[in-house]
Amino acid sequence: MAIEGEELAKACMKAAGEMQAENIRVWDMRGVSNLTDFMIVCSGSSMPHLRAIIREVAGIVEKEAGAKPVNSEGKVDSRWVVLDYIDVMVHVMHEEMREFYGLEQLWADAKEPEWSQSGSDQGDGARRKSNFTH
Protein backbone atom coordinates (compact mmCIF):
# COMPACT_ATOMS: atom_id res chain seq x y z
CA MET A 1 0.00 0.00 0.00
CA ALA A 2 1.31 3.43 -0.93
CA ILE A 3 2.02 5.98 1.76
CA GLU A 4 0.41 9.41 1.68
CA GLY A 5 0.64 12.90 3.10
CA GLU A 6 3.43 13.69 5.51
CA GLU A 7 5.17 10.33 5.13
CA LEU A 8 5.14 10.69 1.34
CA ALA A 9 6.54 14.23 1.65
CA LYS A 10 9.35 12.89 3.83
CA ALA A 11 10.11 10.15 1.30
CA CYS A 12 10.22 12.67 -1.58
CA MET A 13 12.46 15.02 0.39
CA LYS A 14 14.82 12.19 1.31
CA ALA A 15 15.03 10.95 -2.29
CA ALA A 16 15.84 14.46 -3.56
CA GLY A 17 18.53 14.78 -0.90
CA GLU A 18 20.08 11.49 -1.94
CA MET A 19 20.54 12.94 -5.43
CA GLN A 20 22.20 16.02 -3.97
CA ALA A 21 19.31 18.32 -4.83
CA GLU A 22 20.03 21.80 -3.57
CA ASN A 23 18.05 23.96 -1.15
CA ILE A 24 15.23 21.50 -0.49
CA ARG A 25 12.25 23.27 1.07
CA VAL A 26 8.94 21.78 2.21
CA TRP A 27 5.71 23.64 3.01
CA ASP A 28 2.66 22.28 4.79
CA MET A 29 -0.17 23.61 2.62
CA ARG A 30 -3.02 22.19 4.70
CA GLY A 31 -5.34 25.03 5.59
CA VAL A 32 -3.57 27.33 3.10
CA SER A 33 -4.40 25.72 -0.25
CA ASN A 34 -6.77 23.05 -1.56
CA LEU A 35 -4.29 22.08 -4.27
CA THR A 36 -2.14 19.72 -2.19
CA ASP A 37 -1.09 18.97 1.39
CA PHE A 38 2.66 19.48 0.91
CA MET A 39 4.76 21.42 -1.60
CA ILE A 40 8.41 20.56 -2.05
CA VAL A 41 10.84 22.66 -4.06
CA CYS A 42 14.40 21.66 -4.82
CA SER A 43 17.02 22.83 -7.27
CA GLY A 44 19.51 21.28 -9.62
CA SER A 45 22.56 22.96 -11.06
CA SER A 46 22.54 21.48 -14.57
CA MET A 47 20.31 19.60 -17.00
CA PRO A 48 21.89 16.21 -16.15
CA HIS A 49 21.44 17.00 -12.46
CA LEU A 50 17.75 17.87 -12.98
CA ARG A 51 17.21 14.64 -14.93
CA ALA A 52 18.88 12.62 -12.17
CA ILE A 53 16.80 14.25 -9.42
CA ILE A 54 13.53 13.68 -11.31
CA ARG A 55 14.38 10.08 -12.22
CA GLU A 56 15.55 9.17 -8.74
CA VAL A 57 12.75 10.87 -6.81
CA ALA A 58 10.17 9.03 -8.93
CA GLY A 59 12.11 5.75 -8.76
CA ILE A 60 13.03 5.78 -5.08
CA VAL A 61 9.58 6.92 -3.95
CA GLU A 62 7.91 4.20 -6.03
CA LYS A 63 10.29 1.51 -4.76
CA GLU A 64 10.38 2.51 -1.09
CA ALA A 65 6.95 4.10 -0.61
CA GLY A 66 4.85 2.41 -3.28
CA ALA A 67 3.73 5.74 -4.76
CA LYS A 68 3.87 6.90 -8.37
CA PRO A 69 3.22 10.45 -9.55
CA VAL A 70 -0.25 10.71 -11.06
CA ASN A 71 1.00 13.46 -13.34
CA SER A 72 4.20 15.13 -14.38
CA GLU A 73 4.21 18.67 -15.76
CA GLY A 74 7.01 20.36 -17.65
CA LYS A 75 10.11 19.02 -19.30
CA VAL A 76 13.70 19.05 -18.19
CA ASP A 77 14.49 21.30 -21.17
CA SER A 78 12.19 23.93 -19.65
CA ARG A 79 14.25 23.64 -16.43
CA TRP A 80 11.15 23.08 -14.26
CA VAL A 81 9.32 19.80 -13.72
CA VAL A 82 6.52 19.09 -11.24
CA LEU A 83 5.87 15.56 -9.98
CA ASP A 84 2.28 15.45 -8.74
CA TYR A 85 1.49 12.82 -6.11
CA ILE A 86 -1.85 14.49 -5.20
CA ASP A 87 -0.98 14.85 -1.49
CA VAL A 88 2.51 16.08 -2.39
CA MET A 89 3.78 18.16 -5.30
CA VAL A 90 7.52 18.12 -5.98
CA HIS A 91 8.93 21.03 -7.98
CA VAL A 92 12.36 20.27 -9.43
CA MET A 93 13.81 23.48 -10.82
CA HIS A 94 17.05 24.76 -12.24
CA GLU A 95 18.44 27.22 -9.71
CA GLU A 96 18.05 30.14 -12.17
CA MET A 97 14.35 29.37 -12.73
CA ARG A 98 13.79 29.08 -9.03
CA GLU A 99 15.30 32.49 -8.39
CA PHE A 100 13.26 34.01 -11.23
CA TYR A 101 9.85 32.64 -10.17
CA GLY A 102 10.31 32.93 -6.39
CA LEU A 103 7.82 30.24 -5.35
CA GLU A 104 8.90 30.68 -1.74
CA GLN A 105 7.18 34.08 -1.69
CA LEU A 106 3.95 32.61 -3.10
CA TRP A 107 3.70 30.25 -0.16
CA ALA A 108 4.71 32.70 2.56
CA ASP A 109 1.53 31.86 4.53
CA ALA A 110 2.42 28.17 4.72
CA LYS A 111 4.59 26.72 7.47
CA GLU A 112 7.70 24.63 6.97
CA PRO A 113 7.37 21.45 9.05
CA GLU A 114 9.98 21.10 11.78
CA TRP A 115 11.04 17.71 10.38
CA SER A 116 11.90 19.33 7.03
CA GLN A 117 14.42 21.67 8.63
CA SER A 118 16.26 19.15 10.78
CA GLY A 119 18.15 17.55 7.91
CA SER A 120 17.89 14.17 9.64
CA ASP A 121 15.62 12.72 6.98
CA GLN A 122 17.63 14.11 4.08
CA GLY A 123 20.56 12.84 2.11
CA ASP A 124 23.96 14.45 2.62
CA GLY A 125 23.51 16.92 -0.24
CA ALA A 126 20.12 18.31 0.69
CA ARG A 127 21.00 21.69 2.12
CA ARG A 128 24.35 22.42 0.56
CA LYS A 129 25.61 23.13 -2.90
CA SER A 130 25.83 20.09 -5.09
CA ASN A 131 29.05 18.43 -6.17
CA PHE A 132 27.19 16.96 -9.14
CA THR A 133 29.26 17.26 -12.31
CA HIS A 134 27.83 19.33 -15.11
PDB file of C-alpha atoms in Angstrom:
ATOM      1  CA  MET A   1       0.000   0.000   0.000  1.00  0.00           C
ATOM      2  CA  ALA A   2       1.314   3.431  -0.928  1.00  0.00           C
ATOM      3  CA  ILE A   3       2.023   5.976   1.761  1.00  0.00           C
ATOM      4  CA  GLU A   4       0.406   9.408   1.679  1.00  0.00           C
ATOM      5  CA  GLY A   5       0.636  12.901   3.103  1.00  0.00           C
ATOM      6  CA  GLU A   6       3.429  13.691   5.510  1.00  0.00           C
ATOM      7  CA  GLU A   7       5.174  10.326   5.132  1.00  0.00           C
ATOM      8  CA  LEU A   8       5.136  10.692   1.345  1.00  0.00           C
ATOM      9  CA  ALA A   9       6.543  14.228   1.646  1.00  0.00           C
ATOM     10  CA  LYS A  10       9.355  12.890   3.835  1.00  0.00           C
ATOM     11  CA  ALA A  11      10.113  10.151   1.295  1.00  0.00           C
ATOM     12  CA  CYS A  12      10.221  12.667  -1.577  1.00  0.00           C
ATOM     13  CA  MET A  13      12.463  15.018   0.393  1.00  0.00           C
ATOM     14  CA  LYS A  14      14.823  12.188   1.312  1.00  0.00           C
ATOM     15  CA  ALA A  15      15.030  10.953  -2.293  1.00  0.00           C
ATOM     16  CA  ALA A  16      15.840  14.455  -3.559  1.00  0.00           C
ATOM     17  CA  GLY A  17      18.528  14.780  -0.900  1.00  0.00           C
ATOM     18  CA  GLU A  18      20.079  11.486  -1.940  1.00  0.00           C
ATOM     19  CA  MET A  19      20.535  12.943  -5.432  1.00  0.00           C
ATOM     20  CA  GLN A  20      22.201  16.025  -3.966  1.00  0.00           C
ATOM     21  CA  ALA A  21      19.306  18.317  -4.833  1.00  0.00           C
ATOM     22  CA  GLU A  22      20.030  21.798  -3.569  1.00  0.00           C
ATOM     23  CA  ASN A  23      18.051  23.956  -1.151  1.00  0.00           C
ATOM     24  CA  ILE A  24      15.230  21.496  -0.492  1.00  0.00           C
ATOM     25  CA  ARG A  25      12.247  23.273   1.073  1.00  0.00           C
ATOM     26  CA  VAL A  26       8.940  21.783   2.210  1.00  0.00           C
ATOM     27  CA  TRP A  27       5.713  23.642   3.013  1.00  0.00           C
ATOM     28  CA  ASP A  28       2.660  22.277   4.787  1.00  0.00           C
ATOM     29  CA  MET A  29      -0.173  23.615   2.619  1.00  0.00           C
ATOM     30  CA  ARG A  30      -3.019  22.189   4.700  1.00  0.00           C
ATOM     31  CA  GLY A  31      -5.342  25.034   5.586  1.00  0.00           C
ATOM     32  CA  VAL A  32      -3.573  27.328   3.097  1.00  0.00           C
ATOM     33  CA  SER A  33      -4.401  25.716  -0.251  1.00  0.00           C
ATOM     34  CA  ASN A  34      -6.770  23.049  -1.556  1.00  0.00           C
ATOM     35  CA  LEU A  35      -4.285  22.077  -4.268  1.00  0.00           C
ATOM     36  CA  THR A  36      -2.144  19.718  -2.188  1.00  0.00           C
ATOM     37  CA  ASP A  37      -1.087  18.971   1.388  1.00  0.00           C
ATOM     38  CA  PHE A  38       2.662  19.479   0.910  1.00  0.00           C
ATOM     39  CA  MET A  39       4.759  21.418  -1.598  1.00  0.00           C
ATOM     40  CA  ILE A  40       8.407  20.563  -2.051  1.00  0.00           C
ATOM     41  CA  VAL A  41      10.838  22.658  -4.062  1.00  0.00           C
ATOM     42  CA  CYS A  42      14.398  21.665  -4.816  1.00  0.00           C
ATOM     43  CA  SER A  43      17.019  22.829  -7.266  1.00  0.00           C
ATOM     44  CA  GLY A  44      19.508  21.283  -9.621  1.00  0.00           C
ATOM     45  CA  SER A  45      22.559  22.959 -11.058  1.00  0.00           C
ATOM     46  CA  SER A  46      22.541  21.485 -14.573  1.00  0.00           C
ATOM     47  CA  MET A  47      20.307  19.602 -17.004  1.00  0.00           C
ATOM     48  CA  PRO A  48      21.887  16.214 -16.152  1.00  0.00           C
ATOM     49  CA  HIS A  49      21.445  16.999 -12.460  1.00  0.00           C
ATOM     50  CA  LEU A  50      17.752  17.870 -12.980  1.00  0.00           C
ATOM     51  CA  ARG A  51      17.209  14.637 -14.932  1.00  0.00           C
ATOM     52  CA  ALA A  52      18.880  12.623 -12.172  1.00  0.00           C
ATOM     53  CA  ILE A  53      16.796  14.252  -9.423  1.00  0.00           C
ATOM     54  CA  ILE A  54      13.527  13.676 -11.307  1.00  0.00           C
ATOM     55  CA  ARG A  55      14.379  10.080 -12.221  1.00  0.00           C
ATOM     56  CA  GLU A  56      15.546   9.170  -8.740  1.00  0.00           C
ATOM     57  CA  VAL A  57      12.750  10.873  -6.812  1.00  0.00           C
ATOM     58  CA  ALA A  58      10.173   9.029  -8.930  1.00  0.00           C
ATOM     59  CA  GLY A  59      12.107   5.746  -8.757  1.00  0.00           C
ATOM     60  CA  ILE A  60      13.026   5.779  -5.078  1.00  0.00           C
ATOM     61  CA  VAL A  61       9.576   6.916  -3.951  1.00  0.00           C
ATOM     62  CA  GLU A  62       7.914   4.202  -6.032  1.00  0.00           C
ATOM     63  CA  LYS A  63      10.288   1.515  -4.756  1.00  0.00           C
ATOM     64  CA  GLU A  64      10.377   2.511  -1.087  1.00  0.00           C
ATOM     65  CA  ALA A  65       6.952   4.104  -0.612  1.00  0.00           C
ATOM     66  CA  GLY A  66       4.849   2.412  -3.283  1.00  0.00           C
ATOM     67  CA  ALA A  67       3.728   5.739  -4.763  1.00  0.00           C
ATOM     68  CA  LYS A  68       3.869   6.902  -8.368  1.00  0.00           C
ATOM     69  CA  PRO A  69       3.223  10.446  -9.548  1.00  0.00           C
ATOM     70  CA  VAL A  70      -0.251  10.707 -11.063  1.00  0.00           C
ATOM     71  CA  ASN A  71       1.000  13.457 -13.336  1.00  0.00           C
ATOM     72  CA  SER A  72       4.203  15.131 -14.376  1.00  0.00           C
ATOM     73  CA  GLU A  73       4.209  18.668 -15.758  1.00  0.00           C
ATOM     74  CA  GLY A  74       7.006  20.362 -17.653  1.00  0.00           C
ATOM     75  CA  LYS A  75      10.112  19.021 -19.297  1.00  0.00           C
ATOM     76  CA  VAL A  76      13.702  19.054 -18.191  1.00  0.00           C
ATOM     77  CA  ASP A  77      14.489  21.295 -21.175  1.00  0.00           C
ATOM     78  CA  SER A  78      12.190  23.926 -19.651  1.00  0.00           C
ATOM     79  CA  ARG A  79      14.254  23.637 -16.433  1.00  0.00           C
ATOM     80  CA  TRP A  80      11.154  23.084 -14.265  1.00  0.00           C
ATOM     81  CA  VAL A  81       9.319  19.799 -13.720  1.00  0.00           C
ATOM     82  CA  VAL A  82       6.521  19.095 -11.240  1.00  0.00           C
ATOM     83  CA  LEU A  83       5.869  15.564  -9.982  1.00  0.00           C
ATOM     84  CA  ASP A  84       2.277  15.455  -8.737  1.00  0.00           C
ATOM     85  CA  TYR A  85       1.492  12.815  -6.115  1.00  0.00           C
ATOM     86  CA  ILE A  86      -1.852  14.492  -5.201  1.00  0.00           C
ATOM     87  CA  ASP A  87      -0.977  14.854  -1.485  1.00  0.00           C
ATOM     88  CA  VAL A  88       2.508  16.084  -2.390  1.00  0.00           C
ATOM     89  CA  MET A  89       3.782  18.161  -5.303  1.00  0.00           C
ATOM     90  CA  VAL A  90       7.524  18.117  -5.975  1.00  0.00           C
ATOM     91  CA  HIS A  91       8.927  21.033  -7.982  1.00  0.00           C
ATOM     92  CA  VAL A  92      12.362  20.265  -9.431  1.00  0.00           C
ATOM     93  CA  MET A  93      13.809  23.480 -10.824  1.00  0.00           C
ATOM     94  CA  HIS A  94      17.052  24.758 -12.239  1.00  0.00           C
ATOM     95  CA  GLU A  95      18.443  27.216  -9.706  1.00  0.00           C
ATOM     96  CA  GLU A  96      18.049  30.140 -12.168  1.00  0.00           C
ATOM     97  CA  MET A  97      14.352  29.369 -12.734  1.00  0.00           C
ATOM     98  CA  ARG A  98      13.790  29.083  -9.029  1.00  0.00           C
ATOM     99  CA  GLU A  99      15.299  32.493  -8.389  1.00  0.00           C
ATOM    100  CA  PHE A 100      13.261  34.005 -11.235  1.00  0.00           C
ATOM    101  CA  TYR A 101       9.852  32.639 -10.174  1.00  0.00           C
ATOM    102  CA  GLY A 102      10.309  32.932  -6.394  1.00  0.00           C
ATOM    103  CA  LEU A 103       7.824  30.237  -5.354  1.00  0.00           C
ATOM    104  CA  GLU A 104       8.904  30.675  -1.744  1.00  0.00           C
ATOM    105  CA  GLN A 105       7.184  34.075  -1.693  1.00  0.00           C
ATOM    106  CA  LEU A 106       3.954  32.608  -3.101  1.00  0.00           C
ATOM    107  CA  TRP A 107       3.697  30.248  -0.159  1.00  0.00           C
ATOM    108  CA  ALA A 108       4.706  32.701   2.558  1.00  0.00           C
ATOM    109  CA  ASP A 109       1.526  31.860   4.534  1.00  0.00           C
ATOM    110  CA  ALA A 110       2.423  28.166   4.717  1.00  0.00           C
ATOM    111  CA  LYS A 111       4.590  26.717   7.469  1.00  0.00           C
ATOM    112  CA  GLU A 112       7.695  24.629   6.970  1.00  0.00           C
ATOM    113  CA  PRO A 113       7.373  21.454   9.052  1.00  0.00           C
ATOM    114  CA  GLU A 114       9.979  21.096  11.775  1.00  0.00           C
ATOM    115  CA  TRP A 115      11.043  17.714  10.377  1.00  0.00           C
ATOM    116  CA  SER A 116      11.904  19.329   7.028  1.00  0.00           C
ATOM    117  CA  GLN A 117      14.416  21.665   8.633  1.00  0.00           C
ATOM    118  CA  SER A 118      16.257  19.146  10.780  1.00  0.00           C
ATOM    119  CA  GLY A 119      18.153  17.547   7.913  1.00  0.00           C
ATOM    120  CA  SER A 120      17.894  14.173   9.645  1.00  0.00           C
ATOM    121  CA  ASP A 121      15.617  12.722   6.975  1.00  0.00           C
ATOM    122  CA  GLN A 122      17.628  14.110   4.076  1.00  0.00           C
ATOM    123  CA  GLY A 123      20.564  12.837   2.114  1.00  0.00           C
ATOM    124  CA  ASP A 124      23.960  14.446   2.615  1.00  0.00           C
ATOM    125  CA  GLY A 125      23.506  16.918  -0.243  1.00  0.00           C
ATOM    126  CA  ALA A 126      20.121  18.305   0.685  1.00  0.00           C
ATOM    127  CA  ARG A 127      20.995  21.687   2.120  1.00  0.00           C
ATOM    128  CA  ARG A 128      24.354  22.422   0.564  1.00  0.00           C
ATOM    129  CA  LYS A 129      25.606  23.131  -2.896  1.00  0.00           C
ATOM    130  CA  SER A 130      25.828  20.085  -5.093  1.00  0.00           C
ATOM    131  CA  ASN A 131      29.049  18.427  -6.165  1.00  0.00           C
ATOM    132  CA  PHE A 132      27.188  16.964  -9.140  1.00  0.00           C
ATOM    133  CA  THR A 133      29.261  17.259 -12.309  1.00  0.00           C
ATOM    134  CA  HIS A 134      27.828  19.332 -15.115  1.00  0.00           C
TER     135      HIS A 134
END
